[in-house]
Amino acid sequence: MKVITSSELLDYNRFKTPPVMDGEEAIHFLAEEYIKKSIARVKEITLAKSVCFQEYEIKTRPRVALERLFKESIISAKNLGCKAILIEPYIWDKKSSLKKEETTRMYLDIAELLKDTDVTIFIKNQYDIYNGSYNRGFLSDAYQLKDFIKKLNRASANKPFKLALDTGVANLCGQSIPELINTLKEEIGLIIPVENNGQEDSSALPFSNYTNGVTWINWTAVIKALRKIEFDGDILLAPGEPQWNIPAIIKPALSKHIREIGQYFQSLISMETQIRKYESKVLFGAGNMCRIYMEYFSTEKPPLFTCDNNSARWGQTAYGLEIKNPKSLKDLPPDTAIIICNMYYDEIRIQLKSMNLPNPVVIFNDEIL
Amino acid sequence: MLDIGVQTKGVVKDENPSEGFNKLKAAGFTACDFSLNAYLYNKKIYAGELNDFFDKSVEELKAYFTPHKHAAQAADIRINQMHMPYPIYVPGAPKATNDYLQNVVAQKSMEICKFLECPYIVIHGFKLADKLGGEEAEWEKTAQFIDTIAPFAAESNITICIENLYNNRAGHLTEGPCCDPIKAAKRIDDFNNRYKAEVLGFCFDIGHGNLVHLDFDFFLHTLGRRIKVLHLHDNDGVRDLHQVPFTFTKTRDNTSSTNWPAFIKAMRDIGYKGILSFETAPVLDSFPKELSEEVLNLIAGVGRYLSVQILSS
């Protein structure tokens, strides 16, 4: 499960410069330059986002030109080695209803363009519009969306289509996101965790807003739902254009903040899967979180022991486990996982790193169980 | 023409039910939605302030509602549906409260429904998805409750109707119980097969549907003939305002923001022949009392419009 932020996303909408829009410069070259500059920083860009157009572009540009640019962005992404492309209906003014036949044709055409590749095509859920109201339609209603993706995959030899679930869109459509995740569990390949107040189409970072003491979206329930379906896709946190207008001096801090949010989601969603992956485990921490771990995983094979930095506790037992000196970790076989059951994750991670241990390290977080 | 109905709340008064039913008749209604829930309000239930209305015996309740029954019959107003008090389960309330709601209020509501010769009673499902970890677990609790009243429903030819509801988080409304039409359809069929009678049906509340942005076309087509009764009203897509249809707009084109055409088309497609019943009691509070007659006339007029549209080929 990867966290993809703006740095790892090849968003072709960045390259809609006037020369590109006028057909005087190829979008592929700008993308290629961008990748060259990015690779040193991020090593790999696996997800691209194709161009889509705003209302004023749709009104002022010939449709043929927009279609050409749309297809060029996809071919460019393919040629630059992107493993997946997030594709939205490129000509939709968000004022009128989305047309199902036209949208189906668009996706099938793209599948044909990419048929000799193993590129994943992510379809993002979209609301429908009726006289200014956001309503569910074939790209948002759970069953219709599931059916839409299945039919597209049946019509395409290599079944490239998967769902990119935008929680902000689901919130606008008044949907229960956990139920949506459960219904679409086979289709979801990418999660876009953003929130809004349910009335305006905006994408705020998770946990950025509270009303009446609660976040706009119940992130606990979302994480639980993703954990329940053993989601192993990727997390996209690239809150679009507004970020580009942020003052340069603030951008590094915001980028770090966004990544940390993504990593929080990654660690909590995959926590149980990660812990259960390892046959042999030990814990680090002999306090309350150790107790909660032992209760939560009570039906499973217990860890070999736990350890703690408090030397007064060495030799005692906690919740059925012997408490050892952390130096005991050096004697472990390399495939034994160390599960950190302590809120000082970062400090303990640094401690373990300084011991040059080859063992996998997993964080146990009791916030969401 | 389909029959047009409206809530009795705000119109039919206990002191003189005849006056209220006659008002409904004069306005053009031929049916009503009997507001049994007005005898034990939801706000009071949530506050733990249960009155003693349902402490009356069944015979006392029958006697209490005899004037209403006769008045409706005299005015030729069909009591086609009623609303059981809700909620019928309060998370966190003392066991005694919830036992009272389910074992006394619900049971006696069914008796009143039978006495008034009313074929449909609308109930609210339990709101427990967050507490129990999912919608399936929530439905299990609602289903257990329905099983306590379904045998009586089967004997008395009453259909219990589950209604699409919403939840509230941070002031934003999202789908609540019975918003999944595929699951609702299956559950209704399962109940009816088990009881070998039409004990369970659906009450489509278009206002609630609008608040959680349902695709009316898909929702109504999926439920089809299982839709037995309606709650017709309108809102701004933000709050549950229970106002007159076509009132709200979101653009300067001034077109209605609720997809009434989709509703009409779907009802036509599924061959709906039931009552077009309005849940618009708050409108009588919005408008000055002096305009009550005109308001009721307007609502009935909207009903006639919808009827013509639904029945047109």
XYZ file of C-alpha atoms in Angstrom:
682
model
C 0.000 0.000 0.000
C 1.606 3.247 -1.112
C 0.848 6.804 -0.116
C 0.787 8.932 -3.233
C 1.044 12.670 -2.768
C 1.439 15.436 -5.344
C 5.127 14.549 -5.576
C 4.402 11.011 -6.752
C 1.436 11.909 -8.953
C 1.926 12.833 -12.589
C -1.040 15.162 -12.902
C -1.296 16.159 -16.537
C -3.529 19.075 -15.613
C -0.328 20.840 -14.467
C 0.795 20.946 -18.077
C -2.273 22.654 -19.570
C -0.208 25.683 -20.476
C -1.439 28.006 -23.255
C 1.032 26.556 -25.820
C -0.133 23.040 -24.957
C -3.788 24.015 -25.134
C -3.156 25.715 -28.471
C -1.450 22.590 -29.806
C 1.910 24.354 -30.155
C 3.698 22.244 -27.589
C 3.340 18.549 -26.859
C 2.125 17.758 -23.381
C 4.368 14.699 -23.347
C 7.561 16.780 -23.311
C 6.469 18.772 -20.303
C 5.559 15.550 -18.540
C 8.887 14.009 -19.436
C 10.795 17.003 -18.039
C 8.722 16.847 -14.891
C 9.503 13.161 -14.420
C 13.224 13.742 -14.882
C 13.198 16.405 -12.165
C 11.038 14.286 -9.882
C 12.835 10.966 -10.111
C 15.797 12.192 -8.093
C 13.372 13.122 -5.312
C 10.713 10.450 -5.344
C 12.317 7.567 -7.245
C 9.149 6.408 -8.934
C 5.982 7.892 -10.285
C 3.429 5.157 -10.784
C 0.154 7.042 -10.933
C -0.863 9.595 -13.526
C -3.996 11.703 -13.792
C -5.245 12.461 -17.270
C -6.372 15.918 -18.268
C -9.908 17.013 -17.702
C -11.359 20.372 -18.529
C -13.094 23.130 -16.662
C -16.294 24.752 -17.839
C -14.528 27.760 -19.387
C -12.173 25.480 -21.345
C -15.083 23.411 -22.634
C -16.859 26.571 -23.773
C -13.859 28.212 -25.453
C -11.991 25.307 -27.037
C -13.019 23.024 -29.898
C -14.047 19.607 -28.670
C -11.709 17.927 -31.117
C -8.746 19.714 -29.554
C -9.790 18.735 -26.047
C -10.213 15.126 -27.061
C -6.810 15.087 -28.721
C -5.125 16.492 -25.620
C -6.989 14.036 -23.405
C -5.749 11.070 -25.409
C -2.224 12.495 -25.613
C -2.064 12.708 -21.836
C -2.985 9.041 -21.565
C -0.541 7.861 -24.209
C 2.169 9.966 -22.603
C 1.488 8.442 -19.184
C 1.690 4.989 -20.673
C 4.939 5.741 -22.479
C 6.476 7.212 -19.346
C 5.883 3.946 -17.543
C 2.959 4.856 -15.303
C 1.347 1.716 -13.929
C -2.010 3.373 -13.385
C -3.937 6.336 -14.724
C -6.792 8.104 -12.944
C -9.262 9.104 -15.649
C -12.324 11.280 -15.127
C -14.901 12.272 -17.775
C -12.847 14.951 -19.458
C -15.645 16.983 -20.976
C -18.094 17.583 -18.168
C -19.014 21.059 -17.059
C -20.433 19.801 -13.742
C -23.602 21.759 -14.475
C -25.514 19.114 -16.411
C -26.061 15.421 -15.973
C -23.297 12.978 -16.914
C -24.248 10.893 -19.926
C -23.807 7.202 -19.331
C -23.430 6.087 -22.943
C -20.908 8.775 -23.715
C -18.940 8.009 -20.553
C -18.984 4.289 -21.289
C -17.685 4.909 -24.796
C -14.918 7.140 -23.448
C -13.670 4.474 -21.065
C -13.875 1.715 -23.663
C -11.885 3.865 -26.102
C -9.214 4.335 -23.447
C -9.150 0.618 -22.730
C -8.560 0.047 -26.429
C -5.699 2.583 -26.394
C -4.099 0.756 -23.484
C -4.998 -2.791 -24.476
C -1.438 -4.022 -24.972
C -0.348 -2.824 -21.562
C -1.086 -3.750 -17.978
C -1.921 -0.188 -17.038
C -4.749 0.082 -14.507
C -7.465 2.565 -15.381
C -8.917 4.148 -12.270
C -12.479 5.393 -12.556
C -13.302 7.948 -9.891
C -16.780 8.068 -8.417
C -18.689 11.159 -9.550
C -21.911 12.788 -8.452
C -24.630 13.584 -10.924
C -26.200 17.031 -11.139
C -29.880 17.918 -11.211
C -30.767 21.589 -11.243
C -27.828 22.458 -9.014
C -28.264 19.519 -6.634
C -25.701 16.785 -6.261
C -27.416 13.457 -6.750
C -26.258 9.884 -7.027
C -26.033 8.469 -10.485
C -24.352 5.658 -12.326
C -20.895 6.765 -11.127
C -21.863 7.164 -7.481
C -24.692 4.828 -6.522
C -22.922 1.764 -5.113
C -24.718 -0.862 -7.182
C -24.761 1.107 -10.406
C -21.059 1.922 -10.068
C -20.197 -1.692 -9.371
C -22.188 -2.751 -12.397
C -20.574 -0.047 -14.557
C -17.047 -1.161 -13.700
C -17.881 -4.850 -14.103
C -19.383 -4.283 -17.540
C -16.374 -2.268 -18.676
C -14.050 -5.009 -17.480
C -16.118 -7.672 -19.226
C -15.777 -5.679 -22.444
C -11.998 -5.327 -22.099
C -9.659 -8.260 -22.491
C -7.223 -7.351 -19.719
C -9.847 -6.048 -17.275
C -8.024 -2.838 -16.502
C -10.724 -0.933 -14.626
C -10.716 -0.311 -10.925
C -12.361 2.253 -8.690
C -10.730 5.318 -7.181
C -13.015 6.113 -4.269
C -13.217 9.806 -3.514
C -14.693 10.120 -0.030
C -15.536 13.772 -0.629
C -17.822 12.857 -3.528
C -19.424 10.120 -1.438
C -20.020 12.649 1.328
C -21.667 15.071 -1.124
C -23.925 12.223 -2.205
C -24.974 11.570 1.387
C -23.555 8.080 1.287
C -22.447 5.876 4.123
C -18.810 5.529 3.170
C -18.256 2.309 5.143
C -21.227 0.689 3.388
C -19.960 1.965 0.043
C -16.549 0.462 0.734
C -18.139 -2.850 1.676
C -20.288 -3.011 -1.464
C -17.397 -2.011 -3.736
C -14.688 -4.020 -1.998
C -13.722 -5.943 -5.129
C -13.480 -2.805 -7.235
C -11.592 -0.332 -5.031
C -7.946 0.050 -5.959
C -7.309 3.599 -4.811
C -8.642 5.642 -1.921
C -8.790 9.431 -2.095
C -9.497 10.483 1.503
C -10.765 14.034 1.383
C -13.589 15.702 3.207
C -16.068 18.518 2.781
C -19.133 19.840 4.543
C -21.461 17.816 2.373
C -22.855 20.901 0.643
C -20.023 22.262 -1.487
C -17.758 20.361 -3.853
C -14.442 20.914 -2.142
C -11.595 18.673 -1.023
C -10.166 19.368 2.394
C -7.586 17.205 4.093
C -8.898 14.657 6.572
C -9.257 15.951 10.128
C -9.020 19.551 8.960
C -12.483 20.566 10.029
C -14.730 20.011 12.993
C -18.357 20.929 13.473
C -20.122 20.236 16.757
C -16.992 18.471 17.951
C -16.799 15.895 15.160
C -14.976 15.716 11.862
C -17.062 16.101 8.758
C -16.398 12.492 7.817
C -16.228 9.632 10.320
C -12.639 8.645 9.568
C -12.649 5.962 12.238
C -15.473 4.176 10.452
C -13.767 4.616 7.077
C -10.502 3.156 8.311
C -12.305 0.260 9.973
C -14.193 -0.458 6.767
C -11.005 -0.454 4.707
C -9.336 -2.693 7.232
C -12.273 -5.077 7.172
C -12.029 -5.543 3.414
C -8.235 -5.909 3.735
C -7.741 -3.019 1.354
C -4.301 -3.270 -0.212
C -4.523 -0.595 -2.874
C -2.972 2.851 -2.658
C -3.872 6.094 -0.952
C -3.915 9.283 -2.978
C -3.602 12.533 -1.056
C -3.036 15.272 -3.559
C -5.657 17.915 -2.806
C -5.487 19.398 -6.282
C -5.124 22.869 -7.480
C -5.412 24.825 -4.246
C -2.097 23.397 -3.155
C -0.413 24.897 -6.152
C -1.457 28.373 -4.992
C 0.052 27.959 -1.579
C 2.992 30.266 -0.849
C 6.289 28.519 -1.553
C 7.488 29.128 1.991
C 4.601 27.071 3.396
C 4.621 24.281 0.817
C 7.324 22.076 2.391
C 5.534 21.991 5.752
C 2.191 21.316 4.119
C 3.635 18.583 1.921
C 5.106 16.912 5.009
C 1.780 17.238 6.799
C -0.080 15.670 3.887
C 2.351 12.776 3.752
C 1.994 12.161 7.483
C -1.775 12.026 7.128
C -1.353 9.523 4.320
C 1.014 7.427 6.404
C -1.423 7.510 9.300
C -4.123 6.074 7.056
C -1.690 3.556 5.596
C -0.550 2.333 8.978
C -4.011 2.074 10.494
C -5.669 0.461 7.494
C -2.980 -2.162 7.062
C -2.198 -2.661 10.732
C -3.973 -5.973 11.278
C -2.882 -7.380 7.947
C 0.705 -6.406 8.714
C 0.604 -7.913 12.180
C -1.005 -11.143 11.017
C 1.533 -11.506 8.219
C 4.162 -12.623 10.688
C 4.092 -16.060 12.226
C 6.561 -15.065 14.918
C 6.285 -11.777 16.842
C 7.505 -9.934 19.881
C 6.121 -6.765 21.398
C 7.891 -3.595 22.476
C 6.078 -2.078 25.435
C 4.633 -3.587 28.597
C 1.981 -1.020 29.441
C -1.648 -0.440 28.583
C -1.198 -0.783 24.847
C 0.374 -4.185 25.427
C -2.725 -5.170 27.381
C -5.011 -3.969 24.590
C -2.934 -5.841 21.992
C -3.157 -9.072 23.968
C -6.933 -8.672 24.363
C -7.503 -7.795 20.723
C -5.414 -10.649 19.372
C -6.358 -13.025 22.183
C -7.379 -15.856 19.870
C -4.112 -15.840 17.999
C -0.689 -17.300 18.675
C 0.805 -15.105 21.412
C 4.024 -13.127 20.936
C 7.234 -14.728 22.185
C 7.765 -12.005 24.815
C 7.655 -8.261 25.244
C 10.401 -5.822 26.113
C 10.515 -2.449 27.775
C 13.053 0.328 28.359
C 12.148 0.327 32.067
C 14.817 -1.977 33.520
C 12.840 -2.325 36.779
C 10.352 -4.464 34.912
C 12.761 -6.908 33.322
C 12.061 -10.440 34.445
C 8.450 -9.636 35.373
C 5.433 -10.620 33.310
C 2.812 -8.434 31.722
C -0.452 -9.853 30.394
C 1.036 -13.310 30.075
C 4.297 -12.203 28.480
C 7.792 -12.109 29.960
C 9.250 -8.575 29.970
C 12.809 -8.563 28.619
C 15.599 -6.116 28.030
C 15.300 -4.633 24.495
C 18.801 -6.027 23.853
C 17.096 -9.457 23.674
C 15.773 -8.398 20.292
C 19.254 -8.948 18.827
C 18.874 -12.693 19.404
C 15.700 -12.950 17.353
C 15.545 -14.701 13.990
C 15.319 -12.003 11.278
C 11.785 -12.941 10.287
C 10.352 -12.300 13.754
C 8.393 -9.057 13.694
C 8.700 -6.418 16.405
C 5.316 -4.868 17.186
C 5.590 -1.466 18.866
C 2.924 -1.230 21.560
C 3.811 2.199 22.850
C 2.725 5.696 21.858
C 6.349 6.841 21.475
C 6.550 5.138 18.088
C 9.095 7.475 16.573
C 11.536 7.262 19.478
C 11.323 3.478 19.618
C 11.731 3.205 15.851
C 14.915 5.265 16.135
C 16.081 3.048 18.987
C 15.464 -0.097 16.939
C 17.199 1.380 13.915
C 20.248 2.218 16.024
C 20.410 -1.475 17.013
C 20.715 -2.428 13.301
C 18.047 -5.066 13.613
C 16.972 -6.832 10.407
C 13.503 -7.560 11.815
C 10.344 -6.064 10.363
C 8.806 -3.407 12.617
C 5.053 -2.861 12.799
C 3.163 -0.242 14.779
C 0.175 -1.282 16.844
C -2.243 1.602 17.287
C -5.151 1.141 19.668
C -7.033 4.281 18.544
C -9.161 2.444 16.036
C -10.031 -1.148 16.856
C -57.135 10.036 -10.256
C -55.079 8.635 -7.423
C -56.273 9.368 -3.913
C -54.552 12.281 -2.235
C -53.724 12.204 1.454
C -52.028 14.348 4.074
C -50.940 14.123 7.707
C -53.645 14.692 10.269
C -51.169 16.544 12.492
C -52.013 20.208 12.702
C -55.429 19.690 11.148
C -57.388 17.050 13.049
C -57.757 17.940 16.710
C -58.816 15.511 19.400
C -61.427 17.947 20.744
C -63.246 18.008 17.431
C -61.956 15.515 14.887
C -64.918 16.139 12.584
C -63.817 19.699 11.984
C -60.384 18.569 10.926
C -61.527 15.761 8.641
C -64.062 18.066 7.041
C -61.292 20.580 6.385
C -59.311 17.866 4.647
C -62.308 16.936 2.557
C -62.994 20.550 1.650
C -59.415 20.963 0.507
C -59.756 18.005 -1.825
C -58.122 15.188 0.132
C -59.589 11.722 0.050
C -57.204 10.054 2.474
C -55.043 10.814 5.471
C -51.856 9.767 7.204
C -52.909 9.403 10.825
C -50.245 11.042 12.980
C -50.211 8.545 15.848
C -46.653 9.676 16.530
C -48.081 13.014 17.685
C -49.296 11.291 20.849
C -45.695 10.594 21.914
C -43.283 12.918 20.176
C -39.780 11.903 19.161
C -38.159 14.810 21.001
C -39.845 13.698 24.200
C -38.763 10.112 23.675
C -35.137 11.139 23.145
C -35.353 13.324 26.247
C -36.684 10.406 28.281
C -39.971 12.209 28.869
C -42.477 9.481 28.115
C -46.069 10.540 28.678
C -48.770 8.174 29.855
C -50.844 8.123 26.694
C -49.948 4.578 25.829
C -50.549 3.473 29.406
C -54.226 3.431 28.461
C -55.576 -0.031 27.884
C -56.396 -1.148 24.361
C -60.069 -0.682 25.070
C -59.461 2.819 26.387
C -57.455 3.665 23.288
C -60.199 2.344 21.049
C -62.697 4.485 22.898
C -60.344 7.464 22.602
C -60.069 7.105 18.846
C -63.680 6.183 18.146
C -64.646 9.814 17.429
C -61.719 10.064 15.005
C -62.742 6.887 13.228
C -66.326 8.004 12.875
C -65.337 11.502 11.818
C -63.061 10.182 9.095
C -65.776 7.864 7.847
C -68.357 10.646 7.883
C -66.053 12.905 5.893
C -65.214 10.065 3.529
C -61.533 10.355 4.345
C -59.746 7.018 4.185
C -57.257 6.413 7.000
C -54.839 4.705 4.664
C -51.624 4.924 6.656
C -50.352 5.923 10.058
C -47.028 6.573 11.702
C -45.978 4.606 14.755
C -44.280 6.799 17.359
C -40.546 6.903 16.848
C -37.895 6.170 17.767
C -38.848 2.755 19.000
C -35.331 2.248 20.382
C -33.147 4.861 22.035
C -29.448 3.939 22.237
C -28.194 4.436 25.761
C -31.655 4.776 27.288
C -32.592 2.602 30.284
C -33.781 -0.875 29.358
C -37.158 -0.065 30.846
C -37.619 2.796 28.369
C -36.830 0.680 25.333
C -38.912 -2.200 26.641
C -41.824 0.189 27.083
C -41.420 1.558 23.582
C -41.337 -1.870 21.978
C -43.596 -3.884 24.215
C -46.217 -1.267 24.988
C -46.137 1.614 22.521
C -45.490 -0.505 19.440
C -47.980 -3.222 20.361
C -50.741 -0.748 21.160
C -49.987 1.204 17.993
C -50.719 -1.963 16.050
C -54.024 -2.369 17.922
C -54.983 1.228 17.097
C -54.052 0.633 13.463
C -56.318 -2.389 13.330
C -59.136 -0.547 15.109
C -58.971 2.345 12.638
C -59.042 -0.186 9.774
C -55.815 1.292 8.520
C -53.879 -1.054 6.215
C -50.409 0.474 6.569
C -48.305 1.512 9.540
C -44.958 3.194 9.025
C -42.104 2.453 11.418
C -38.593 3.782 11.794
C -35.762 1.280 11.786
C -33.230 1.331 14.589
C -30.309 3.728 14.135
C -27.453 1.598 15.348
C -25.008 1.241 12.451
C -22.287 3.298 14.136
C -22.754 1.595 17.483
C -22.910 -1.948 16.119
C -20.292 -1.549 13.395
C -22.438 -1.747 10.284
C -25.764 -1.710 8.562
C -26.272 -5.469 8.614
C -26.013 -5.605 12.394
C -28.350 -2.620 12.612
C -30.950 -4.354 10.419
C -30.802 -7.480 12.584
C -32.050 -5.437 15.521
C -34.797 -3.822 13.467
C -35.815 -7.219 12.101
C -36.026 -8.644 15.616
C -38.374 -5.809 16.514
C -40.490 -6.328 13.390
C -40.855 -9.976 14.353
C -42.607 -8.859 17.534
C -45.350 -7.078 15.585
C -45.423 -9.052 12.335
C -47.653 -11.880 13.587
C -50.310 -9.363 14.591
C -49.860 -7.631 11.234
C -50.355 -10.917 9.399
C -53.562 -11.718 11.316
C -54.921 -8.197 10.914
C -54.019 -7.604 7.243
C -51.729 -4.737 8.161
C -48.535 -4.069 6.261
C -45.691 -2.632 8.315
C -43.759 -0.172 6.181
C -40.089 0.567 6.723
C -39.029 4.054 5.704
C -35.805 5.465 4.267
C -34.145 7.592 6.963
C -31.008 9.638 7.500
C -28.237 10.100 10.034
C -26.691 13.371 11.113
C -22.994 14.004 11.463
C -21.530 17.463 11.959
C -24.785 18.957 10.738
C -24.626 17.024 7.463
C -27.221 14.383 6.715
C -26.158 11.055 5.260
C -28.012 7.855 4.572
C -29.552 6.055 7.487
C -31.651 2.911 7.817
C -33.371 1.524 4.724
C -31.511 3.580 2.104
C -30.187 0.514 0.293
C -32.999 -0.528 -2.064
C -31.435 -3.862 -3.016
C -31.177 -4.935 0.618
C -34.588 -3.482 1.482
C -36.248 -5.375 -1.373
C -34.697 -8.672 -0.306
C -35.549 -8.146 3.341
C -39.157 -7.313 2.533
C -39.455 -10.422 0.382
C -37.830 -12.583 3.059
C -40.261 -11.371 5.709
C -43.285 -11.856 3.486
C -42.183 -15.314 2.456
C -41.653 -16.275 6.077
C -45.030 -15.027 7.196
C -46.784 -16.006 3.961
C -48.453 -12.617 4.049
C -47.607 -9.077 3.031
C -46.500 -8.058 6.513
C -43.679 -5.817 5.316
C -43.603 -3.093 2.694
C -41.837 0.189 2.022
C -42.681 3.808 2.691
C -40.750 5.995 0.281
C -40.013 9.368 1.824
C -38.951 11.616 -1.021
C -37.819 14.415 1.274
C -35.430 12.103 3.102
C -34.352 10.701 -0.244
C -33.506 14.192 -1.445
C -31.473 14.923 1.677
C -29.204 11.942 1.051
C -29.195 12.450 -2.712
C -30.696 9.102 -3.673
C -31.008 8.211 -7.328
C -34.813 8.142 -7.339
C -34.991 6.262 -10.614
C -32.832 3.377 -9.404
C -34.283 3.366 -5.891
C -37.930 3.271 -6.909
C -37.500 0.841 -9.775
C -35.615 -1.524 -7.484
C -38.320 -1.486 -4.840
C -41.172 -1.477 -7.320
C -44.468 -2.818 -5.980
C -43.020 -3.119 -2.502
C -43.623 0.628 -2.170
C -46.958 0.787 -0.413
C -47.139 4.314 0.938
C -45.416 7.640 0.456
C -44.238 10.609 2.447
C -44.268 13.461 -0.022
C -42.586 16.715 0.905
C -39.649 18.872 -0.106
C -36.572 20.513 1.352
C -33.447 22.438 0.456
C -31.218 19.363 0.403
C -29.713 20.396 3.741
C -32.419 20.177 6.384
C -35.522 18.039 6.740
C -37.983 20.870 6.260
C -41.141 19.025 5.147
C -42.330 21.820 2.885
C -44.511 21.885 -0.203
C -43.087 20.165 -3.309
C -41.383 22.395 -5.883
C -40.600 25.040 -3.266
C -36.822 24.910 -3.447
C -34.311 25.887 -6.060
C -30.521 25.997 -6.176
C -29.857 27.996 -9.319
C -31.053 31.229 -10.851
C -32.852 29.181 -13.450
C -35.261 28.763 -10.536
C -35.959 25.163 -11.409
C -36.900 22.814 -8.605
C -33.800 21.251 -7.053
C -35.606 18.019 -6.142
C -35.896 15.596 -9.017
C -39.684 15.371 -9.121
C -39.697 14.301 -12.788
C -37.600 11.243 -11.914
C -39.993 10.420 -9.090
C -43.028 10.787 -11.355
C -41.534 8.671 -14.108
C -40.502 5.921 -11.732
C -43.909 5.810 -10.051
C -45.504 5.564 -13.476
C -43.126 2.804 -14.521
C -43.768 0.710 -11.422
C -47.524 1.173 -11.803
C -48.049 2.821 -8.430
C -51.739 3.004 -7.627
C -51.561 3.867 -3.945
C -52.217 7.104 -2.146
C -50.163 10.222 -2.837
C -49.737 11.171 0.802
C -48.095 14.382 1.913
C -46.057 14.660 5.086
C -46.283 18.449 5.199
C -47.563 19.354 8.668
C -44.739 21.917 9.145
C -46.149 23.935 6.235
C -49.141 24.717 8.428
C -46.692 26.266 10.893
C -44.716 28.126 8.209
C -47.756 29.895 6.849
C -50.016 32.126 8.926
C -52.963 30.245 10.442
C -55.261 32.474 8.408
C -53.933 30.794 5.272
C -54.389 27.174 6.445
C -57.195 26.514 4.022
C -55.272 27.894 1.081
C -52.214 25.882 2.097
C -54.180 22.649 2.265
C -55.756 23.478 -1.086
C -52.304 24.017 -2.563
C -51.005 20.714 -1.222
C -54.037 18.868 -2.554
C -53.550 20.632 -5.868
C -49.953 19.454 -6.045
C -51.261 15.987 -5.320
C -53.692 16.197 -8.231
C -50.880 17.374 -10.487
C -48.674 14.466 -9.458
C -51.558 12.057 -9.940
C -52.184 13.239 -13.495
C -48.494 12.995 -14.314
C -48.103 9.535 -12.822
C -51.185 8.146 -14.503
C -50.458 9.642 -17.906
C -49.135 7.242 -20.509
